[in-house]
Short mmCIF file of N, CA and C in Angstrom, two decimals:
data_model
loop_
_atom_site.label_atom_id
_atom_site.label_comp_id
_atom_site.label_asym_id
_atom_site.label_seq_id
_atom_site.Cartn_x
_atom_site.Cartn_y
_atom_site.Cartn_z
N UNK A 30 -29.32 -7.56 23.74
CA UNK A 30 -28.17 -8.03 23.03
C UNK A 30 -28.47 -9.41 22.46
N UNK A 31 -27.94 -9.78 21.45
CA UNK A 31 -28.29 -11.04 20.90
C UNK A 31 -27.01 -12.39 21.11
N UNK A 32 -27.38 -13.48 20.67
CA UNK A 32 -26.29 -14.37 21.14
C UNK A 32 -25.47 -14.19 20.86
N UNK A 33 -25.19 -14.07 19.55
CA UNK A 33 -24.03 -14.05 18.84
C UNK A 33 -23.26 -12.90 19.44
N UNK A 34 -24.01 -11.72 19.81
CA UNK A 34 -23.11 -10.71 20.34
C UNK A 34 -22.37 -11.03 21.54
N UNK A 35 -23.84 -11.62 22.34
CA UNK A 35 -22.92 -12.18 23.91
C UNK A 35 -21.77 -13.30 23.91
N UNK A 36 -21.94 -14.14 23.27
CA UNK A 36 -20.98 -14.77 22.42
C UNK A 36 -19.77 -14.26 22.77
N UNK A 37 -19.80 -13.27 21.96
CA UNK A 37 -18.35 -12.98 21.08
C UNK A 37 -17.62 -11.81 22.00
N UNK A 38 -18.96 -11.07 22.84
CA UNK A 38 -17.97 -10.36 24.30
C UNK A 38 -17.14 -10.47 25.11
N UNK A 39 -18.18 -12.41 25.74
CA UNK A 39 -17.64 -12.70 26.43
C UNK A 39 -16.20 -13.58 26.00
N UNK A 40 -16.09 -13.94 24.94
CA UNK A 40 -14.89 -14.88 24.34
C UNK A 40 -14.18 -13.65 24.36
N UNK A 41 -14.22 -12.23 23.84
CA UNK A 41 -13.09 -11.63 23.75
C UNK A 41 -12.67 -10.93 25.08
N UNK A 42 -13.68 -10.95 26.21
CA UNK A 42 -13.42 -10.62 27.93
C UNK A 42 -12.75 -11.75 28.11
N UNK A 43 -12.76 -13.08 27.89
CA UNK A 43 -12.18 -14.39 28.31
C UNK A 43 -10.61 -14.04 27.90
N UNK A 44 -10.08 -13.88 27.03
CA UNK A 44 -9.21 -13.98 26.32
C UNK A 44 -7.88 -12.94 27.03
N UNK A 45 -6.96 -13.80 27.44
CA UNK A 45 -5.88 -13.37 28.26
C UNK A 45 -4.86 -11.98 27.26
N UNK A 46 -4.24 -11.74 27.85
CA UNK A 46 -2.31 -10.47 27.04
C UNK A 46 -1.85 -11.94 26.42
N UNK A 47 -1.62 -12.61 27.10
CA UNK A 47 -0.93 -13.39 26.27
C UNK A 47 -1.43 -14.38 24.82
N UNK A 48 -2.98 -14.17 24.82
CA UNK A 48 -3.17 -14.83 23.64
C UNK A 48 -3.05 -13.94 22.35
N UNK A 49 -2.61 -12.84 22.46
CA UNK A 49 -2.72 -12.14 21.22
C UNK A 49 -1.31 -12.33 20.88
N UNK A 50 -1.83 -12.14 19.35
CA UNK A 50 0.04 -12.20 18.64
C UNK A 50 0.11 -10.82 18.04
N UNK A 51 2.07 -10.82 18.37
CA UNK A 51 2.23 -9.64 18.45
C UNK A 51 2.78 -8.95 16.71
N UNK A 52 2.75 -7.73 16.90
CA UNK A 52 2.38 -7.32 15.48
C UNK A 52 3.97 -7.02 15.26
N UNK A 53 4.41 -7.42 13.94
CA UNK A 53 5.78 -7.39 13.03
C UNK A 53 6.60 -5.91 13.41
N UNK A 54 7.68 -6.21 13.38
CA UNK A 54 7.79 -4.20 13.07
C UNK A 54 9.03 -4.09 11.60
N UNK A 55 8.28 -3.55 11.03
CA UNK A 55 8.49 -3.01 9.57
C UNK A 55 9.32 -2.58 9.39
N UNK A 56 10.60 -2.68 8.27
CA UNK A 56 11.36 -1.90 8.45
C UNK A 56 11.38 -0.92 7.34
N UNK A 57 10.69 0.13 7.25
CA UNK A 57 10.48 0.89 5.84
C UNK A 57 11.46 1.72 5.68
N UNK A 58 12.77 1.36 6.00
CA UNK A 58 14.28 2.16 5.25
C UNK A 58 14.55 0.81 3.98
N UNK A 59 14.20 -0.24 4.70
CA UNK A 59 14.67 -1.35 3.62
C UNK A 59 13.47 -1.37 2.88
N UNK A 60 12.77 -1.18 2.90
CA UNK A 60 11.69 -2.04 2.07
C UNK A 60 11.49 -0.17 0.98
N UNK A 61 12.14 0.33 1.13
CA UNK A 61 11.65 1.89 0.17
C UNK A 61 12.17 1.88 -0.97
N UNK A 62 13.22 1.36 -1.50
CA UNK A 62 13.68 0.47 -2.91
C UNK A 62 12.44 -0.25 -3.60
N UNK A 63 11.88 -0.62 -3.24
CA UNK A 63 11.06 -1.50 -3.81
C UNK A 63 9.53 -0.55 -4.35
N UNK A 64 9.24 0.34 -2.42
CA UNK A 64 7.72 1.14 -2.71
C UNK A 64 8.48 2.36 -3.55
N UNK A 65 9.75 2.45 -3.81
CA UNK A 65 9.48 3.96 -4.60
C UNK A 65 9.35 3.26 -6.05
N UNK A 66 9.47 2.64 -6.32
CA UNK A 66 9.54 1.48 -8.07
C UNK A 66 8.26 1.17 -8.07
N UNK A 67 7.51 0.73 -6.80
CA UNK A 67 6.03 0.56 -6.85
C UNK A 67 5.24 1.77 -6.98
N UNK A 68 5.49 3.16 -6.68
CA UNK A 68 5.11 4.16 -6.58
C UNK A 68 5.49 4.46 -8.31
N UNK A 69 6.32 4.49 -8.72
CA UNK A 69 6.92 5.35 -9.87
C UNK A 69 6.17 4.21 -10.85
N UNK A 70 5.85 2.99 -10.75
CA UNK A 70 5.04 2.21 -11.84
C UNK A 70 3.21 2.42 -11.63
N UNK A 71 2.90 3.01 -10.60
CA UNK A 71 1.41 3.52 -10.69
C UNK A 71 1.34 4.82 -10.65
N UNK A 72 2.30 5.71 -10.65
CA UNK A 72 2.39 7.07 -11.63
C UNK A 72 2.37 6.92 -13.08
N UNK A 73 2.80 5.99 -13.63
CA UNK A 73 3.47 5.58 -14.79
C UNK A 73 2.29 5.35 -15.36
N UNK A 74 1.31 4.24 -15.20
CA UNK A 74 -0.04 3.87 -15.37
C UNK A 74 -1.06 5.01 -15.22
N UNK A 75 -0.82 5.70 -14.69
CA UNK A 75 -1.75 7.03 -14.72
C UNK A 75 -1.59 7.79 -15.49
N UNK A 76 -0.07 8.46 -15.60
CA UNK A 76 0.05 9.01 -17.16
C UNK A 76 -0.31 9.00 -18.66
N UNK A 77 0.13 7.50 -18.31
CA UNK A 77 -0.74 6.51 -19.45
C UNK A 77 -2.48 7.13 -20.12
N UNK A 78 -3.14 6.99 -18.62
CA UNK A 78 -4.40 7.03 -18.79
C UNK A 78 -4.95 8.74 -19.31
N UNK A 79 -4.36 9.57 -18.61
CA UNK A 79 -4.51 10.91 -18.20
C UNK A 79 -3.69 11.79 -19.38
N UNK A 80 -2.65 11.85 -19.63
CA UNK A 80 -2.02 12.84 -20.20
C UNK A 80 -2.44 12.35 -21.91
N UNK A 81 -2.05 13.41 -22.88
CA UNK A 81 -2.54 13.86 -24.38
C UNK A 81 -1.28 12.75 -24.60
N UNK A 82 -1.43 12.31 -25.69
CA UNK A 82 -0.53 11.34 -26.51
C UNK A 82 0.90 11.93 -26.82
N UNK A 83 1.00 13.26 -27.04
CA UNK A 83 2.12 14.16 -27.24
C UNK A 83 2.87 14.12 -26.12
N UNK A 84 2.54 14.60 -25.19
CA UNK A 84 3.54 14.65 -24.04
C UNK A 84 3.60 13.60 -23.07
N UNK A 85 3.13 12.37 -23.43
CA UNK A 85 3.20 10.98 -22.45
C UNK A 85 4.66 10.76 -22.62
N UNK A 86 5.02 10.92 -23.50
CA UNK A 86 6.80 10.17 -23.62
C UNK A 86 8.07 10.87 -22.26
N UNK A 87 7.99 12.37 -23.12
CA UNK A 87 8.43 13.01 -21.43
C UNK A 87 8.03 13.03 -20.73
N UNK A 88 6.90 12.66 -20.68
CA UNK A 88 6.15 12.36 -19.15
C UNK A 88 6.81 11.00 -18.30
N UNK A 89 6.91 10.28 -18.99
CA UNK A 89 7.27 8.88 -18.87
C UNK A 89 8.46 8.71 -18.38
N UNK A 90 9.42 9.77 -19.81
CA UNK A 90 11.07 9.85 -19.32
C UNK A 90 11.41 10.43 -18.53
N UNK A 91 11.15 11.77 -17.61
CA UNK A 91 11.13 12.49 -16.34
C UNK A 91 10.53 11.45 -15.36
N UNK A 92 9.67 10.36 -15.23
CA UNK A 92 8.90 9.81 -14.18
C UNK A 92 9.84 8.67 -14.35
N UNK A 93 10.63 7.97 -14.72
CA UNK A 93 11.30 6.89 -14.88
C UNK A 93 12.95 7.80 -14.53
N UNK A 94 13.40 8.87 -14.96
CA UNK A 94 14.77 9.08 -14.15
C UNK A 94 14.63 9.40 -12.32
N UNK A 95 13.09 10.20 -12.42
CA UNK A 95 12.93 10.80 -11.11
C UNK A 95 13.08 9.33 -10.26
N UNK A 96 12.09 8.61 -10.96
CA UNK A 96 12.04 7.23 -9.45
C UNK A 96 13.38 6.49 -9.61
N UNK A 97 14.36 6.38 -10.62
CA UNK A 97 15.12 5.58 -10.55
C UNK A 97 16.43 6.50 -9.68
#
């Protein structure tokens, strides 16, 4: 094993429950307003890229009532 490895074993064997910080909890009922608008604007950008020039518009207008 090399230093750096032994190092960094033993610092993370050293290391107590209580030094870790604890992780957020999310609330994804509130925050889904926002990812479905984030979702429906990188559909939006893909259409863009992907679909024939003819049918981007309804593409666009079906993908903009669906997310809204």
């Amino acid at each position: 094993m090399t230093d750096v490895a032994t190092v960094h074993s033993l610092w993370t064997m050293a290391a107590g429950a209580e030094d870790k910080i604890p992780a957020p909890h999310i609330e994804y009922g509130q925050l889904s307003p926002t990812l479905i608008v984030l979702a429906a604007a990188v559909l939006g950008v893909l259409v863009e890229a992907f679909l024939p020039r003819r049918s981007r518009y309804y593409a666009q207008l079906m993908l903009t009532v669906v997310g809204l």
